[in-house]
Tab-separated table of C-alpha atoms in Angstrom:
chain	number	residue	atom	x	y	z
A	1	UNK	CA	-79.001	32.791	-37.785
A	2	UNK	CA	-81.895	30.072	-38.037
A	3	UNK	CA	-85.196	31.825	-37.644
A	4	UNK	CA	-87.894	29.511	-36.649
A	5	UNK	CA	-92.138	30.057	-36.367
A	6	UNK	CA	-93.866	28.547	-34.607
A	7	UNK	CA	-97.478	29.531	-35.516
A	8	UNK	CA	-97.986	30.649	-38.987
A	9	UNK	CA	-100.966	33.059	-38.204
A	10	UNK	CA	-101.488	36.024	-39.802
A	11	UNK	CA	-98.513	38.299	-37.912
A	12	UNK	CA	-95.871	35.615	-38.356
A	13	UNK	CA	-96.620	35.586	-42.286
A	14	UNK	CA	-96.120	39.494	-42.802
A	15	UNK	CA	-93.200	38.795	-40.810
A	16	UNK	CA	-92.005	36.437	-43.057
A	17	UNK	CA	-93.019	37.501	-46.155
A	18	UNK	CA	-91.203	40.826	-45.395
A	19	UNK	CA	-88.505	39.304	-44.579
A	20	UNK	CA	-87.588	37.092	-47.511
A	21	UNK	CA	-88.387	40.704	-49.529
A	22	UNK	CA	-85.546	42.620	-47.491
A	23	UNK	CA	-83.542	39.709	-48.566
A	24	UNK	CA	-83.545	37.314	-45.969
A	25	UNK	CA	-82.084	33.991	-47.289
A	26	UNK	CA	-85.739	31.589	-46.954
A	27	UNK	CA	-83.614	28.768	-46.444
A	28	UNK	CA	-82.962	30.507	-43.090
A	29	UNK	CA	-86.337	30.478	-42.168
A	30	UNK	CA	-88.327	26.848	-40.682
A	31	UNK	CA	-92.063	27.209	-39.733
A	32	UNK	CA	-94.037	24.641	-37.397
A	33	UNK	CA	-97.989	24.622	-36.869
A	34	UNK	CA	-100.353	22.529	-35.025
A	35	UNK	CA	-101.736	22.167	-38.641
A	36	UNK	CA	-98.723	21.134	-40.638
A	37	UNK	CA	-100.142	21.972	-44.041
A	38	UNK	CA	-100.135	25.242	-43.230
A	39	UNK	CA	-96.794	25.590	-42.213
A	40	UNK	CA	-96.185	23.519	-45.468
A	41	UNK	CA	-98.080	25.527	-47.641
A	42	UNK	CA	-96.090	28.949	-46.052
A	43	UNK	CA	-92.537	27.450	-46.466
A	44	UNK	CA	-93.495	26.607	-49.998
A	45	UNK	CA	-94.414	30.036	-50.900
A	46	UNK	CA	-91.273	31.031	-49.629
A	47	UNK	CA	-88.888	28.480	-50.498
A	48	UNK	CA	-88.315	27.985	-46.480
A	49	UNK	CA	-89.038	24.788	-45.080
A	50	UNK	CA	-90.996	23.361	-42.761
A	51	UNK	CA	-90.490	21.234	-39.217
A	52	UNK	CA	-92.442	17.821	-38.637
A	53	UNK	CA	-93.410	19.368	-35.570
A	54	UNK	CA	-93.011	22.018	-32.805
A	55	UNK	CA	-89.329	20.396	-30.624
A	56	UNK	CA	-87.956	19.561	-34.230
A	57	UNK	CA	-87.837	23.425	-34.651
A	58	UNK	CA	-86.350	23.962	-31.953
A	59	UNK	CA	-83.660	22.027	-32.221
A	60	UNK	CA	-82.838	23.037	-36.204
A	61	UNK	CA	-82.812	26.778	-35.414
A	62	UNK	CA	-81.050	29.945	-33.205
A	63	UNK	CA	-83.721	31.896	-32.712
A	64	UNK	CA	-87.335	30.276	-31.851
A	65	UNK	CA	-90.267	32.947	-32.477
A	66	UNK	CA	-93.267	31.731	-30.340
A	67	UNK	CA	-96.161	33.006	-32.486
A	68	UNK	CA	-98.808	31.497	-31.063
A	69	UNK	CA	-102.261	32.590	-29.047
A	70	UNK	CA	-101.592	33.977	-25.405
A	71	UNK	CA	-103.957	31.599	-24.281
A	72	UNK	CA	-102.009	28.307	-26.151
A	73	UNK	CA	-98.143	29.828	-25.099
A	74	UNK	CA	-98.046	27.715	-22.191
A	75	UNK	CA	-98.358	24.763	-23.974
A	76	UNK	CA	-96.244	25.418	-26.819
A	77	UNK	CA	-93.285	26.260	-23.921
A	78	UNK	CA	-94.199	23.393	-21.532
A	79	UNK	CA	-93.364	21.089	-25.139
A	80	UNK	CA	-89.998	22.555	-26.589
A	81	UNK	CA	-88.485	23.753	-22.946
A	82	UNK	CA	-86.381	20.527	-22.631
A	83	UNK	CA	-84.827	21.176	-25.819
A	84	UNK	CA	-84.714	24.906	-25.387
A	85	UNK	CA	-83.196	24.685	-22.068
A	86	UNK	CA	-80.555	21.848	-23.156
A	87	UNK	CA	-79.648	24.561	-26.318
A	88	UNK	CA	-78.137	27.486	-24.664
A	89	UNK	CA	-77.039	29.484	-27.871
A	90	UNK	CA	-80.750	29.533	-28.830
A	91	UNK	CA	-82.996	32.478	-27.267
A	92	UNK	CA	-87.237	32.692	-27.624
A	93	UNK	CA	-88.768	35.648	-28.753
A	94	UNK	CA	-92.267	35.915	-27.980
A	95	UNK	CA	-95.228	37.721	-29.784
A	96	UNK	CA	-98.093	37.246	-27.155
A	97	UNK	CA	-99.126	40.413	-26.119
A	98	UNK	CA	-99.468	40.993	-22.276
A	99	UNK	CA	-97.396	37.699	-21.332
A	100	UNK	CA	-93.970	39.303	-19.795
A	101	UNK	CA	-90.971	38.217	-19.719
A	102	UNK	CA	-90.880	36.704	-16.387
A	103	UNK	CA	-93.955	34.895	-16.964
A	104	UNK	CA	-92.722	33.249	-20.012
A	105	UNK	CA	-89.253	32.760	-17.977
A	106	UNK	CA	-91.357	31.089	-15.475
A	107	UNK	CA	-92.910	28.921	-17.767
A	108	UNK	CA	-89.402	27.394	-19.086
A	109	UNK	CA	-88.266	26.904	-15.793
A	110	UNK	CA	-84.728	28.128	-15.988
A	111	UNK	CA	-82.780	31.327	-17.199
A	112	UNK	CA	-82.992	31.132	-21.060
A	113	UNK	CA	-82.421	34.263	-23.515
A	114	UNK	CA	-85.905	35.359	-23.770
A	115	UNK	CA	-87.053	38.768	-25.926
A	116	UNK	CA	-90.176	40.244	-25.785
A	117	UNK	CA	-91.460	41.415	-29.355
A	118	UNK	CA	-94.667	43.991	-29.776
A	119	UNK	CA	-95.750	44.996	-33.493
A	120	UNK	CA	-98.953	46.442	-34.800
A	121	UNK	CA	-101.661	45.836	-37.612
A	122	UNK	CA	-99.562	47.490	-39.783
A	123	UNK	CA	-96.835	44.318	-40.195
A	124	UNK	CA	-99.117	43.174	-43.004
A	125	UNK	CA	-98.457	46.156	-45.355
A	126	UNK	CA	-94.637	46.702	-44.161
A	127	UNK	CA	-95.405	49.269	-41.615
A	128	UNK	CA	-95.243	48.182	-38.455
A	129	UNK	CA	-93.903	50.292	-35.056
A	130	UNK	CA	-92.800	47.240	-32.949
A	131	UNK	CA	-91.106	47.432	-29.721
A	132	UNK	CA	-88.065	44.591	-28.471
A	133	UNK	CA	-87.050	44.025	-25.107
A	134	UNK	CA	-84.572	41.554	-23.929
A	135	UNK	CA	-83.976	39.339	-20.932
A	136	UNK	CA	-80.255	37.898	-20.824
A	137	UNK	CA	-80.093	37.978	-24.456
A	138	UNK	CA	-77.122	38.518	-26.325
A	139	UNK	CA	-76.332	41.659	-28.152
A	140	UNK	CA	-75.769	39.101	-31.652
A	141	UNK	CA	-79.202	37.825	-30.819
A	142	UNK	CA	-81.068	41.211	-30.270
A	143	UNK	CA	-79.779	42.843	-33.374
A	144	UNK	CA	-81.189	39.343	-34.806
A	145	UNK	CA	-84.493	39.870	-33.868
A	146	UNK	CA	-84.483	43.770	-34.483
A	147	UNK	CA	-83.029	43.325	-37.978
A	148	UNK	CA	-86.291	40.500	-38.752
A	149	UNK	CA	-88.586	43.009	-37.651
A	150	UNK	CA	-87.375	45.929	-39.152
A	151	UNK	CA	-88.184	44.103	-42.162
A	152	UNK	CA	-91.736	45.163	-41.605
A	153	UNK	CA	-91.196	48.397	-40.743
A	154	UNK	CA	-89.048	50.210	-37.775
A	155	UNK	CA	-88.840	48.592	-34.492
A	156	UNK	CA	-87.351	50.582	-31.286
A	157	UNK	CA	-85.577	48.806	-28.152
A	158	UNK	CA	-87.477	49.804	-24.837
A	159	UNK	CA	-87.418	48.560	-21.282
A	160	UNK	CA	-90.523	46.481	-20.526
A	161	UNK	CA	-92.134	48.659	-18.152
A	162	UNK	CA	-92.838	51.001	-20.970
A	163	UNK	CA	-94.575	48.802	-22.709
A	164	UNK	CA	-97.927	49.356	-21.605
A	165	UNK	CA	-97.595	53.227	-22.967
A	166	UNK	CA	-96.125	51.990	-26.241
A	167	UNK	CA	-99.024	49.713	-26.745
A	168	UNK	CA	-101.131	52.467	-26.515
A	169	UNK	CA	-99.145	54.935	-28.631
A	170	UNK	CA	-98.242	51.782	-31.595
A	171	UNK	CA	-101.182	49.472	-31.291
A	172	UNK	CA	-104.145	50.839	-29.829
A	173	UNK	CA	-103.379	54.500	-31.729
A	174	UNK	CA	-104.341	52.084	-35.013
A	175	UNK	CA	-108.268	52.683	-34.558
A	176	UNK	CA	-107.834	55.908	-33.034
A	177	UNK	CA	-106.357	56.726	-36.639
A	178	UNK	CA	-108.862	54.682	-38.459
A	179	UNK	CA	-111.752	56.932	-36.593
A	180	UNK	CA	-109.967	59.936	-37.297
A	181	UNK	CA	-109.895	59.137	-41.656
A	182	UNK	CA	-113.530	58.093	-41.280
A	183	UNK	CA	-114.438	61.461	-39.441
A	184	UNK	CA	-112.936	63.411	-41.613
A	185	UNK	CA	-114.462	61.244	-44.584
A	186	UNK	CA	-117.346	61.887	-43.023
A	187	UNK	CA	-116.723	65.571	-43.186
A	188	UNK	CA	-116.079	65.712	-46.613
A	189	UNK	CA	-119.695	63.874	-47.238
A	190	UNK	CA	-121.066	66.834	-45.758
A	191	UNK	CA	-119.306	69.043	-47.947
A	192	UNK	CA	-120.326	66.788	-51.320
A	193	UNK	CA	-117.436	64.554	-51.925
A	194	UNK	CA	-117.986	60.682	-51.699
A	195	UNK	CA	-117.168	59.240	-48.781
A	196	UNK	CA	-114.512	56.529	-50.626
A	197	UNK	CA	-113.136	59.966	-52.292
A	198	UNK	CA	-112.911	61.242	-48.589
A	199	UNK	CA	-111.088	58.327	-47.295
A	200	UNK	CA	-108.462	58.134	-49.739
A	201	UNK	CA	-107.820	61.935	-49.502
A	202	UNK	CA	-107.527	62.064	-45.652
A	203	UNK	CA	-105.902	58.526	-45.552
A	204	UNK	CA	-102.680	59.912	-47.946
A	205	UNK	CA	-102.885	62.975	-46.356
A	206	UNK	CA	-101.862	61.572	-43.196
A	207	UNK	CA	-99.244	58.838	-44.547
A	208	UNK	CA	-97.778	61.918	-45.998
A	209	UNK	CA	-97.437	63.886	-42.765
A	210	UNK	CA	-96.604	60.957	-40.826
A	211	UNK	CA	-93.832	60.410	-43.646
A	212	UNK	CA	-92.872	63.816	-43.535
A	213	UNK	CA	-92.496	64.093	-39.254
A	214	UNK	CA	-90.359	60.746	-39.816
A	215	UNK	CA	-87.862	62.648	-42.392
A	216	UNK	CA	-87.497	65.778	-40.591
A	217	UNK	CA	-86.792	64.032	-37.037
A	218	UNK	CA	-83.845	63.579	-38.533
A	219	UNK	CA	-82.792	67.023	-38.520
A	220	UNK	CA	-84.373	67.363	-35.090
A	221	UNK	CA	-86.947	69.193	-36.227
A	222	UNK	CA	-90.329	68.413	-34.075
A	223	UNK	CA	-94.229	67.960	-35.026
A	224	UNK	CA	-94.837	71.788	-33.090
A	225	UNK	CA	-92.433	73.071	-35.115
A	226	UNK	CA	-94.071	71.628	-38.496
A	227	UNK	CA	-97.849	73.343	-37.351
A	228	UNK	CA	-95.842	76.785	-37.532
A	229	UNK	CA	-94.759	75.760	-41.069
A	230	UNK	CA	-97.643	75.224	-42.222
A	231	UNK	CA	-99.780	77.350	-40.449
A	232	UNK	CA	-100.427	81.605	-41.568
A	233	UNK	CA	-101.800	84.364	-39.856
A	234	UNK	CA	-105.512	84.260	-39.994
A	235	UNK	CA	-105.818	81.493	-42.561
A	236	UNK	CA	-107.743	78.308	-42.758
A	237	UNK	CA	-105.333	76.153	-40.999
A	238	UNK	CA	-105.039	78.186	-37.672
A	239	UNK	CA	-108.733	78.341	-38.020
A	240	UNK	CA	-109.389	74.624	-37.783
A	241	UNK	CA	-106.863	73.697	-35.702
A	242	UNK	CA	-108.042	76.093	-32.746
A	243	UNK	CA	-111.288	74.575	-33.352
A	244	UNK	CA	-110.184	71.265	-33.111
A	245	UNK	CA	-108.745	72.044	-29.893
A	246	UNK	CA	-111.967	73.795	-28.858
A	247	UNK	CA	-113.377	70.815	-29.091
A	248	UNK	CA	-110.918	68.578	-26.694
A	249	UNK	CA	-108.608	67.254	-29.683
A	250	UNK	CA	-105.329	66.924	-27.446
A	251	UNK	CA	-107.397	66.541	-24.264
A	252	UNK	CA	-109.309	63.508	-25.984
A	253	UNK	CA	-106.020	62.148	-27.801
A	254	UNK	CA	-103.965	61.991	-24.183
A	255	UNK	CA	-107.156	60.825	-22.220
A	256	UNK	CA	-107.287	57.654	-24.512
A	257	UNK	CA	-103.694	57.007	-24.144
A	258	UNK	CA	-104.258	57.086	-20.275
A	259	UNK	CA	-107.286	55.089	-20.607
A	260	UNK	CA	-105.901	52.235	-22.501
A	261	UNK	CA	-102.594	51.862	-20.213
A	262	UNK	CA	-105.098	51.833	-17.301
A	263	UNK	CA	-107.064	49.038	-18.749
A	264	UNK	CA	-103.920	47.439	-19.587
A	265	UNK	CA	-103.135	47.607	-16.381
A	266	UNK	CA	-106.273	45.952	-14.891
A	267	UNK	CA	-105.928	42.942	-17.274
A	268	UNK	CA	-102.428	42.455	-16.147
């Protein structure tokens, strides 16, 4: 399939660049931007090419990856719907976050395969969580759009409604992370080591367990199950976990889930 951008901001280049790394064919790929020299300047990077403008894309490609502002979507839709609509083995994927998938539905004006695509931050370095949902898509389509994303990382298929919690848990979690390094880098100042020192150490440390719950889900094995492994009887890791959760660690971490899918909610 014909993958086309339209927007070459930031997320669709990880996107892309990832892609054409996992061995997607560039000559596959078409990017469009209100600025054509940058959609120029991306498609020569990658040996793609680029569209003379926004409806040329659409009609050289299958699938049609609106990665553009929220705020400019409506635009963008209101220009390529009549070529959309009059291609029905193309579908849209969108990346705006909080536009659904009957708004954008809306916004074309007629039943068109629409998907729905979330990542995070963590596209740009080929780790992304992103979540796909579909809206009359076809199964040839979906597996499309799951395969271009998992190019950046892994990418899960959920019904829409969830994904106000998966926000949370994928995309907000991002700075809850980033605070967590820079308190424990902090911690380690206190204790003598440098704070970049402190970083680094509590930034692998956590790739590695996150790498390490990943691997043994596999098995079936669960993150509870991994604290007994590596926790003893009266040692140091007991120790300062209790006192973590003294202090409100899984009370704080759940309450700032809850909080975000309630302001989520009130922006919807």
């Amino acid at each position: 399939m014909r993958i086309g951008f339209i927007g070459t901001g930031a997320m669709a280049q990880a996107i892309a660049r990832g892609a054409v790394a996992s061995g997607v064919d560039p000559a596959d790929l078409v990017f469009a931007n209100r600025t054509p020299a940058k959609a120029c300047d991306l498609a020569d990077e990658l040996g793609a090419s680029a569209a003379s403008s926004n409806v040329s894309l659409a009609h050289q490609v299958d699938v049609v990856i609106l990665a553009v502002k929220p705020k400019d979507q409506r635009a963008v839709i209101k220009e390529i719907s009549p070529t959309v609509v009059s291609r029905p083995e193309v579908c849209v994927a969108s990346l705006a976050a909080g536009r659904t998938l009957d708004q954008i539905a809306a916004d074309f004006g007629a039943g068109i395969p629409l998907l729905r695509i979330m990542p995070n931050v963590a596209a740009t370095v080929g780790q992304s969580m992103t979540a796909v949902t579909s809206s009359g898509a076809t199964d040839a389509q979906v597996e499309a759009v799951c395969s271009l994303m998992d190019s950046v990382g892994r990418t899960i298929l959920i019904d829409e409604e969830y994904f106000p919690v998966f926000q949370a848990l994928a995309s907000c979690s991002s700075a809850w992370y980033f605070q967590i390094v820079d308190s424990f880098a902090r911690a380690g100042l206190k204790h003598g080591l440098s704070k970049d020192s402190g970083v680094e150490i509590a930034a692998q440390a956590m790739a590695g367990a996150a790498a390490l719950i990943l691997a043994e889900r596999e098995a079936g094995t669960i993150p509870a199950q991994l604290i007994d492994r590596v926790t003893s009887p009266g040692g140091t890791t007991i120790a300062g976990l209790l006192a973590a959760e003294e202090g409100g660690l899984s009370t704080a971490l759940i309450g700032a889930v809850d909080a975000s899918i309630h302001a989520d909610s009130h922006l919807g």
